[in-house]
mmCIF file of C-alpha atoms in Angstrom:
data_model
loop_
_atom_site.group_PDB
_atom_site.id
_atom_site.type_symbol
_atom_site.label_atom_id
_atom_site.label_comp_id
_atom_site.label_asym_id
_atom_site.label_seq_id
_atom_site.Cartn_x
_atom_site.Cartn_y
_atom_site.Cartn_z
ATOM 1 C CA UNK A 15 13.812 41.008 59.658
ATOM 2 C CA UNK A 16 15.586 41.035 56.264
ATOM 3 C CA UNK A 17 14.170 39.713 53.037
ATOM 4 C CA UNK A 18 15.888 38.172 50.037
ATOM 5 C CA UNK A 19 15.061 38.757 46.509
ATOM 6 C CA UNK A 20 15.895 36.054 43.753
ATOM 7 C CA UNK A 21 18.487 37.043 41.437
ATOM 8 C CA UNK A 22 16.797 38.393 38.217
ATOM 9 C CA UNK A 23 17.338 35.801 35.311
ATOM 10 C CA UNK A 24 19.089 36.750 32.117
ATOM 11 C CA UNK A 25 17.149 36.687 28.813
ATOM 12 C CA UNK A 26 19.269 33.666 27.599
ATOM 13 C CA UNK A 27 18.505 31.696 30.823
ATOM 14 C CA UNK A 28 14.736 32.555 30.602
ATOM 15 C CA UNK A 29 14.726 31.477 26.944
ATOM 16 C CA UNK A 30 16.542 28.328 28.011
ATOM 17 C CA UNK A 31 13.958 27.259 30.655
ATOM 18 C CA UNK A 32 11.004 28.111 28.066
ATOM 19 C CA UNK A 33 12.376 25.850 25.609
ATOM 20 C CA UNK A 34 12.968 23.090 28.224
ATOM 21 C CA UNK A 35 9.342 23.438 29.439
ATOM 22 C CA UNK A 36 8.175 23.238 25.869
ATOM 23 C CA UNK A 37 9.973 20.186 25.058
ATOM 24 C CA UNK A 38 8.939 18.446 28.339
ATOM 25 C CA UNK A 39 5.331 19.458 27.539
ATOM 26 C CA UNK A 40 5.628 18.107 23.956
ATOM 27 C CA UNK A 41 7.136 14.711 25.264
ATOM 28 C CA UNK A 42 4.286 14.368 27.703
ATOM 29 C CA UNK A 43 1.792 14.966 25.169
ATOM 30 C CA UNK A 44 3.648 12.515 22.635
ATOM 31 C CA UNK A 45 4.212 9.820 25.156
ATOM 32 C CA UNK A 46 0.642 7.945 25.074
ATOM 33 C CA UNK A 47 1.199 8.048 20.991
ATOM 34 C CA UNK A 48 4.739 6.635 21.215
ATOM 35 C CA UNK A 49 3.892 3.909 23.662
ATOM 36 C CA UNK A 50 0.940 2.782 21.624
ATOM 37 C CA UNK A 51 2.848 2.577 18.502
ATOM 38 C CA UNK A 52 5.711 0.612 20.239
ATOM 39 C CA UNK A 53 3.058 -1.872 21.675
ATOM 40 C CA UNK A 54 1.161 -2.039 18.408
ATOM 41 C CA UNK A 55 3.846 -1.961 15.932
ATOM 42 C CA UNK A 56 7.218 -2.220 17.706
ATOM 43 C CA UNK A 57 6.659 -5.504 19.577
ATOM 44 C CA UNK A 58 5.135 -7.498 16.695
ATOM 45 C CA UNK A 59 7.921 -6.438 14.498
ATOM 46 C CA UNK A 60 10.551 -7.308 17.072
ATOM 47 C CA UNK A 61 8.690 -10.660 17.660
ATOM 48 C CA UNK A 62 8.744 -11.292 13.880
ATOM 49 C CA UNK A 63 12.424 -10.749 13.491
ATOM 50 C CA UNK A 64 13.258 -12.951 16.431
ATOM 51 C CA UNK A 65 10.767 -15.939 15.271
ATOM 52 C CA UNK A 66 12.545 -15.758 11.744
ATOM 53 C CA UNK A 67 15.787 -16.889 13.201
ATOM 54 C CA UNK A 68 14.276 -19.739 15.135
ATOM 55 C CA UNK A 69 12.348 -23.185 14.328
ATOM 56 C CA UNK A 70 9.303 -21.814 16.490
ATOM 57 C CA UNK A 71 6.341 -23.975 15.719
ATOM 58 C CA UNK A 72 2.859 -24.426 17.140
ATOM 59 C CA UNK A 73 4.335 -27.531 19.233
ATOM 60 C CA UNK A 74 6.445 -25.177 21.321
ATOM 61 C CA UNK A 75 3.200 -23.351 22.357
ATOM 62 C CA UNK A 76 1.484 -26.611 23.254
ATOM 63 C CA UNK A 77 4.491 -28.236 24.946
ATOM 64 C CA UNK A 78 5.649 -24.811 26.565
ATOM 65 C CA UNK A 79 9.113 -25.376 25.240
ATOM 66 C CA UNK A 80 11.513 -22.720 23.867
ATOM 67 C CA UNK A 81 12.264 -22.650 20.203
ATOM 68 C CA UNK A 82 16.098 -23.073 19.114
ATOM 69 C CA UNK A 83 18.009 -20.562 17.340
ATOM 70 C CA UNK A 84 18.673 -21.759 13.783
ATOM 71 C CA UNK A 85 20.273 -18.693 12.289
ATOM 72 C CA UNK A 86 19.402 -18.120 8.723
ATOM 73 C CA UNK A 87 18.237 -21.567 8.039
ATOM 74 C CA UNK A 88 14.612 -20.367 7.555
ATOM 75 C CA UNK A 89 15.756 -17.721 4.966
ATOM 76 C CA UNK A 90 18.055 -20.319 3.108
ATOM 77 C CA UNK A 91 15.426 -22.971 2.915
ATOM 78 C CA UNK A 92 12.807 -20.502 1.515
ATOM 79 C CA UNK A 93 14.995 -18.744 -0.906
ATOM 80 C CA UNK A 94 16.452 -22.162 -2.348
ATOM 81 C CA UNK A 95 12.876 -23.374 -2.836
ATOM 82 C CA UNK A 96 12.256 -23.881 -6.542
ATOM 83 C CA UNK A 97 8.950 -22.054 -6.691
ATOM 84 C CA UNK A 98 10.129 -18.920 -4.461
ATOM 85 C CA UNK A 99 11.842 -16.886 -7.341
ATOM 86 C CA UNK A 100 8.744 -17.412 -9.460
ATOM 87 C CA UNK A 101 6.393 -16.217 -6.371
ATOM 88 C CA UNK A 102 8.627 -13.228 -6.079
ATOM 89 C CA UNK A 103 8.644 -12.176 -9.541
ATOM 90 C CA UNK A 104 4.902 -12.821 -9.821
ATOM 91 C CA UNK A 105 4.327 -10.447 -6.725
ATOM 92 C CA UNK A 106 6.552 -7.720 -7.945
ATOM 93 C CA UNK A 107 5.206 -7.937 -11.454
ATOM 94 C CA UNK A 108 1.475 -7.642 -10.155
ATOM 95 C CA UNK A 109 2.643 -4.921 -7.868
ATOM 96 C CA UNK A 110 4.211 -2.796 -10.914
ATOM 97 C CA UNK A 111 1.303 -3.304 -13.059
ATOM 98 C CA UNK A 112 -1.402 -2.361 -10.612
ATOM 99 C CA UNK A 113 0.605 0.288 -9.093
ATOM 100 C CA UNK A 114 1.170 2.082 -12.671
ATOM 101 C CA UNK A 115 -2.562 1.622 -13.680
ATOM 102 C CA UNK A 116 -3.885 2.760 -10.425
ATOM 103 C CA UNK A 117 -1.386 5.864 -10.318
ATOM 104 C CA UNK A 118 -2.141 6.991 -13.965
ATOM 105 C CA UNK A 119 -5.894 6.412 -13.688
ATOM 106 C CA UNK A 120 -6.226 7.917 -10.451
ATOM 107 C CA UNK A 121 -4.522 11.118 -11.496
ATOM 108 C CA UNK A 122 -6.582 11.242 -14.858
ATOM 109 C CA UNK A 123 -9.746 11.062 -12.789
ATOM 110 C CA UNK A 124 -8.687 13.671 -10.408
ATOM 111 C CA UNK A 125 -7.926 15.990 -13.491
ATOM 112 C CA UNK A 126 -11.268 15.265 -14.847
ATOM 113 C CA UNK A 127 -12.996 16.349 -11.556
ATOM 114 C CA UNK A 128 -11.245 19.741 -12.045
ATOM 115 C CA UNK A 129 -12.773 20.200 -15.403
ATOM 116 C CA UNK A 130 -16.327 18.949 -15.020
ATOM 117 C CA UNK A 131 -19.392 20.749 -13.525
ATOM 118 C CA UNK A 132 -20.477 20.813 -9.929
ATOM 119 C CA UNK A 133 -23.093 18.319 -10.319
ATOM 120 C CA UNK A 134 -21.196 15.752 -12.395
ATOM 121 C CA UNK A 135 -18.461 16.072 -9.897
ATOM 122 C CA UNK A 136 -20.828 15.156 -7.111
ATOM 123 C CA UNK A 137 -21.980 12.351 -9.048
ATOM 124 C CA UNK A 138 -18.575 11.042 -9.777
ATOM 125 C CA UNK A 139 -17.514 11.373 -6.237
ATOM 126 C CA UNK A 140 -20.403 9.336 -5.038
ATOM 127 C CA UNK A 141 -19.449 6.464 -7.443
ATOM 128 C CA UNK A 142 -15.854 6.766 -6.344
ATOM 129 C CA UNK A 143 -17.003 6.662 -2.717
ATOM 130 C CA UNK A 144 -19.187 3.582 -3.252
ATOM 131 C CA UNK A 145 -16.307 1.619 -5.066
ATOM 132 C CA UNK A 146 -14.003 2.677 -2.323
ATOM 133 C CA UNK A 147 -16.344 1.692 0.633
ATOM 134 C CA UNK A 148 -16.870 -1.899 -0.652
ATOM 135 C CA UNK A 149 -14.608 -4.413 1.136
ATOM 136 C CA UNK A 150 -11.962 -6.344 -0.703
ATOM 137 C CA UNK A 151 -13.539 -9.559 -0.371
ATOM 138 C CA UNK A 152 -17.238 -8.340 -1.335
ATOM 139 C CA UNK A 153 -15.557 -6.865 -4.425
ATOM 140 C CA UNK A 154 -13.773 -10.034 -5.195
ATOM 141 C CA UNK A 155 -16.947 -12.001 -4.846
ATOM 142 C CA UNK A 156 -18.847 -9.531 -7.029
ATOM 143 C CA UNK A 157 -16.337 -9.659 -9.846
ATOM 144 C CA UNK A 158 -16.041 -13.251 -9.489
ATOM 145 C CA UNK A 159 -19.626 -13.690 -10.405
ATOM 146 C CA UNK A 160 -19.047 -11.065 -13.238
ATOM 147 C CA UNK A 161 -16.503 -13.436 -14.613
ATOM 148 C CA UNK A 162 -18.229 -16.682 -13.742
ATOM 149 C CA UNK A 163 -17.763 -19.587 -16.103
ATOM 150 C CA UNK A 164 -21.341 -20.378 -16.576
ATOM 151 C CA UNK A 165 -23.522 -17.423 -15.358
ATOM 152 C CA UNK A 166 -20.845 -14.471 -15.869
ATOM 153 C CA UNK A 167 -21.966 -11.237 -17.405
ATOM 154 C CA UNK A 168 -18.555 -11.129 -19.344
ATOM 155 C CA UNK A 169 -19.102 -14.622 -21.112
ATOM 156 C CA UNK A 170 -22.611 -13.844 -22.002
ATOM 157 C CA UNK A 171 -21.764 -10.431 -23.380
ATOM 158 C CA UNK A 172 -18.789 -12.129 -25.539
ATOM 159 C CA UNK A 173 -21.093 -14.685 -26.776
ATOM 160 C CA UNK A 174 -23.866 -11.877 -27.728
ATOM 161 C CA UNK A 175 -21.110 -9.645 -29.525
ATOM 162 C CA UNK A 176 -19.607 -12.662 -31.370
ATOM 163 C CA UNK A 177 -22.936 -14.442 -32.077
ATOM 164 C CA UNK A 178 -21.274 -17.505 -31.091
ATOM 165 C CA UNK A 179 -21.068 -20.039 -28.054
ATOM 166 C CA UNK A 180 -17.428 -19.989 -27.977
ATOM 167 C CA UNK A 181 -17.179 -18.288 -24.505
ATOM 168 C CA UNK A 182 -19.893 -20.568 -22.869
ATOM 169 C CA UNK A 183 -18.164 -22.356 -19.876
ATOM 170 C CA UNK A 184 -15.052 -20.423 -20.531
ATOM 171 C CA UNK A 185 -13.010 -20.051 -17.190
ATOM 172 C CA UNK A 186 -11.358 -16.897 -16.891
ATOM 173 C CA UNK A 187 -9.599 -17.979 -13.430
ATOM 174 C CA UNK A 188 -8.231 -21.367 -14.564
ATOM 175 C CA UNK A 189 -5.614 -19.636 -16.874
ATOM 176 C CA UNK A 190 -3.094 -17.729 -14.841
ATOM 177 C CA UNK A 191 -2.792 -14.874 -17.472
ATOM 178 C CA UNK A 192 -6.695 -14.273 -17.270
ATOM 179 C CA UNK A 193 -6.631 -14.821 -13.632
ATOM 180 C CA UNK A 194 -4.279 -11.956 -13.193
ATOM 181 C CA UNK A 195 -6.317 -9.848 -15.683
ATOM 182 C CA UNK A 196 -9.360 -10.252 -13.392
ATOM 183 C CA UNK A 197 -7.239 -9.656 -10.156
ATOM 184 C CA UNK A 198 -5.765 -6.542 -11.899
ATOM 185 C CA UNK A 199 -9.405 -5.170 -12.470
ATOM 186 C CA UNK A 200 -10.364 -5.783 -9.027
ATOM 187 C CA UNK A 201 -7.370 -4.152 -7.528
ATOM 188 C CA UNK A 202 -7.279 -1.062 -9.737
ATOM 189 C CA UNK A 203 -11.090 -0.716 -9.576
ATOM 190 C CA UNK A 204 -11.049 -0.622 -5.611
ATOM 191 C CA UNK A 205 -7.904 1.570 -5.354
ATOM 192 C CA UNK A 206 -8.567 4.411 -7.917
ATOM 193 C CA UNK A 207 -10.883 6.484 -5.494
ATOM 194 C CA UNK A 208 -8.171 6.921 -2.943
ATOM 195 C CA UNK A 209 -5.638 8.108 -5.387
ATOM 196 C CA UNK A 210 -8.313 10.186 -7.394
ATOM 197 C CA UNK A 211 -9.429 12.141 -4.155
ATOM 198 C CA UNK A 212 -5.998 12.587 -2.579
ATOM 199 C CA UNK A 213 -4.589 13.984 -5.965
ATOM 200 C CA UNK A 214 -7.909 16.304 -6.437
ATOM 201 C CA UNK A 215 -7.304 17.806 -3.072
ATOM 202 C CA UNK A 216 -3.620 18.531 -3.917
ATOM 203 C CA UNK A 217 -4.702 19.945 -7.102
ATOM 204 C CA UNK A 218 -6.916 22.276 -5.311
ATOM 205 C CA UNK A 219 -3.686 23.797 -3.492
ATOM 206 C CA UNK A 220 -1.983 24.772 -6.680
ATOM 207 C CA UNK A 221 -2.306 28.610 -7.083
ATOM 208 C CA UNK A 222 -4.499 29.362 -10.040
ATOM 209 C CA UNK A 223 -2.510 32.606 -10.687
ATOM 210 C CA UNK A 224 0.351 30.464 -11.590
ATOM 211 C CA UNK A 225 -1.580 28.460 -14.039
ATOM 212 C CA UNK A 226 -3.173 31.500 -15.638
ATOM 213 C CA UNK A 227 0.346 33.025 -15.907
ATOM 214 C CA UNK A 228 1.582 29.856 -17.699
ATOM 215 C CA UNK A 229 -1.637 30.070 -20.034
ATOM 216 C CA UNK A 230 -0.778 33.730 -20.853
ATOM 217 C CA UNK A 231 2.713 32.659 -21.623
ATOM 218 C CA UNK A 232 1.248 30.289 -24.165
ATOM 219 C CA UNK A 233 2.028 26.903 -22.334
ATOM 220 C CA UNK A 234 -0.035 24.105 -23.612
ATOM 221 C CA UNK A 235 -1.926 21.640 -21.535
ATOM 222 C CA UNK A 236 0.876 19.223 -21.224
ATOM 223 C CA UNK A 237 3.625 21.956 -20.432
ATOM 224 C CA UNK A 238 1.310 23.577 -17.593
ATOM 225 C CA UNK A 239 0.994 19.937 -16.280
ATOM 226 C CA UNK A 240 4.619 19.141 -16.378
ATOM 227 C CA UNK A 241 6.000 22.536 -15.297
ATOM 228 C CA UNK A 242 3.475 24.117 -13.157
ATOM 229 C CA UNK A 243 1.089 21.391 -11.675
ATOM 230 C CA UNK A 244 3.268 18.453 -11.271
ATOM 231 C CA UNK A 245 5.997 19.980 -9.302
ATOM 232 C CA UNK A 246 3.433 21.443 -6.962
ATOM 233 C CA UNK A 247 1.776 17.948 -6.256
ATOM 234 C CA UNK A 248 4.901 15.999 -6.532
ATOM 235 C CA UNK A 249 5.416 15.183 -2.866
ATOM 236 C CA UNK A 250 1.496 13.989 -2.647
ATOM 237 C CA UNK A 251 1.942 11.729 -5.642
ATOM 238 C CA UNK A 252 5.233 10.437 -4.102
ATOM 239 C CA UNK A 253 3.461 9.465 -0.856
ATOM 240 C CA UNK A 254 0.562 8.002 -2.768
ATOM 241 C CA UNK A 255 3.126 6.034 -4.869
ATOM 242 C CA UNK A 256 4.801 4.544 -1.847
ATOM 243 C CA UNK A 257 1.744 3.472 -0.216
ATOM 244 C CA UNK A 258 0.295 1.685 -3.575
ATOM 245 C CA UNK A 259 3.558 -0.083 -3.713
ATOM 246 C CA UNK A 260 3.170 -1.389 -0.006
ATOM 247 C CA UNK A 261 -0.457 -2.210 -0.402
ATOM 248 C CA UNK A 262 -0.152 -4.053 -3.685
ATOM 249 C CA UNK A 263 2.898 -5.792 -2.431
ATOM 250 C CA UNK A 264 0.444 -7.161 0.385
ATOM 251 C CA UNK A 265 -2.468 -8.296 -1.817
ATOM 252 C CA UNK A 266 -4.014 -11.269 -0.123
ATOM 253 C CA UNK A 267 -7.907 -10.987 0.046
ATOM 254 C CA UNK A 268 -8.402 -10.651 -3.619
ATOM 255 C CA UNK A 269 -5.909 -13.511 -4.586
ATOM 256 C CA UNK A 270 -7.112 -15.937 -2.022
ATOM 257 C CA UNK A 271 -10.781 -15.210 -2.802
ATOM 258 C CA UNK A 272 -10.151 -15.785 -6.690
ATOM 259 C CA UNK A 273 -8.259 -18.940 -6.036
ATOM 260 C CA UNK A 274 -11.093 -20.166 -3.840
ATOM 261 C CA UNK A 275 -13.342 -19.752 -7.022
ATOM 262 C CA UNK A 276 -11.228 -21.802 -9.497
ATOM 263 C CA UNK A 277 -7.751 -20.280 -9.844
ATOM 264 C CA UNK A 278 -4.684 -22.678 -9.454
ATOM 265 C CA UNK A 279 -2.908 -21.712 -6.170
ATOM 266 C CA UNK A 280 0.460 -22.994 -7.589
ATOM 267 C CA UNK A 281 0.307 -20.784 -10.546
ATOM 268 C CA UNK A 282 -1.126 -17.751 -8.900
ATOM 269 C CA UNK A 283 0.330 -17.496 -5.489
ATOM 270 C CA UNK A 284 1.629 -14.125 -4.528
ATOM 271 C CA UNK A 285 4.036 -13.559 -1.388
ATOM 272 C CA UNK A 286 1.288 -12.850 1.238
ATOM 273 C CA UNK A 287 -0.818 -16.052 0.167
ATOM 274 C CA UNK A 288 2.343 -18.089 -0.242
ATOM 275 C CA UNK A 289 3.130 -17.124 3.532
ATOM 276 C CA UNK A 290 -0.411 -18.201 4.412
ATOM 277 C CA UNK A 291 -0.060 -21.529 2.736
ATOM 278 C CA UNK A 292 3.033 -22.693 4.335
ATOM 279 C CA UNK A 293 0.916 -24.461 7.076
ATOM 280 C CA UNK A 294 -0.466 -23.590 10.302
ATOM 281 C CA UNK A 295 1.865 -22.979 13.237
ATOM 282 C CA UNK A 296 5.180 -22.696 10.973
ATOM 283 C CA UNK A 297 5.906 -19.446 12.807
ATOM 284 C CA UNK A 298 9.682 -19.311 11.992
ATOM 285 C CA UNK A 299 9.349 -19.987 8.282
ATOM 286 C CA UNK A 300 6.306 -17.682 7.890
ATOM 287 C CA UNK A 301 8.172 -14.912 9.958
ATOM 288 C CA UNK A 302 11.087 -15.197 7.509
ATOM 289 C CA UNK A 303 8.851 -14.859 4.385
ATOM 290 C CA UNK A 304 7.345 -11.676 6.240
ATOM 291 C CA UNK A 305 10.674 -10.446 6.683
ATOM 292 C CA UNK A 306 11.612 -10.925 3.046
ATOM 293 C CA UNK A 307 8.373 -9.112 1.966
ATOM 294 C CA UNK A 308 9.393 -6.201 4.262
ATOM 295 C CA UNK A 309 12.885 -6.124 2.733
ATOM 296 C CA UNK A 310 11.479 -6.260 -0.759
ATOM 297 C CA UNK A 311 9.122 -3.329 -0.265
ATOM 298 C CA UNK A 312 11.863 -1.310 1.536
ATOM 299 C CA UNK A 313 14.023 -1.892 -1.497
ATOM 300 C CA UNK A 314 11.583 -0.925 -3.813
ATOM 301 C CA UNK A 315 10.320 2.159 -2.045
ATOM 302 C CA UNK A 316 14.007 3.308 -1.105
ATOM 303 C CA UNK A 317 14.490 5.732 -3.955
ATOM 304 C CA UNK A 318 10.877 7.310 -3.317
ATOM 305 C CA UNK A 319 11.586 7.575 0.284
ATOM 306 C CA UNK A 320 14.930 9.342 -0.158
ATOM 307 C CA UNK A 321 13.198 11.651 -2.731
ATOM 308 C CA UNK A 322 10.518 12.607 -0.306
ATOM 309 C CA UNK A 323 12.948 13.177 2.647
ATOM 310 C CA UNK A 324 15.138 15.272 0.309
ATOM 311 C CA UNK A 325 12.308 17.579 -0.802
ATOM 312 C CA UNK A 326 11.162 17.846 2.980
ATOM 313 C CA UNK A 327 14.846 19.026 3.928
ATOM 314 C CA UNK A 328 14.882 21.418 1.009
ATOM 315 C CA UNK A 329 11.544 23.192 2.186
#
């Protein structure tokens, strides 16, 4: 009886098989996550794109009929509305103001946390966590009471400081400008903790030796920040900036809650609330507005995304 032995594989063949096995194992491990993402993100996204080109309404669901393809009609109707440009400008303006304030104040709070003692840092962290843990609707209700027309603390304090009753029954939400002042306070107050904690964690990764070397070379505080610390934490700040732009473009809860307490909807609508107020069951029109929001967010975030991808390729 004769026995045959398998031919000895070359090193290149063994390496090729190992790479193939690793790739198959990776795809098997990633498959559940990819399927979940496709179901939870991909399907609704495709559905929204399709609906935005149809006259899909709630009557189609009730009657069981298929909607008609209308091309760009939904987009044209929305863009040519007289109030749409104003709503877009208002949304972008609020996004810019709140994003700048959140990023600047969040970074300043993170820098402060690196300078204060352990006890103060823990106390500050607890305060930030409490602000972050409060749901947006609850925060809007609380701040709404603070700026209440009759019983608000702000009106009482202003009357006390000025010694008059000029602020009695003063409505902060009736005027669009003061409405957005209150809205900005609520949004910035609730978003600073996330930026502060994330930046504080990034600052901890900056080598202390590099900062000390800059100090020895005579670099001042601003020079150390701009030339040493900022380049090290820039990828983190870039990611935070993109997230804040996206989140602040999608403000709904705070705006809707303040409008319910006395704000004039027509003068204070932003895109997400504008979408909600289009009417129940107008799936085609609301999907078109949703697509426009996505396109505006992508256009605004495109520069930062390119910078992040470029830095990732360079590293």
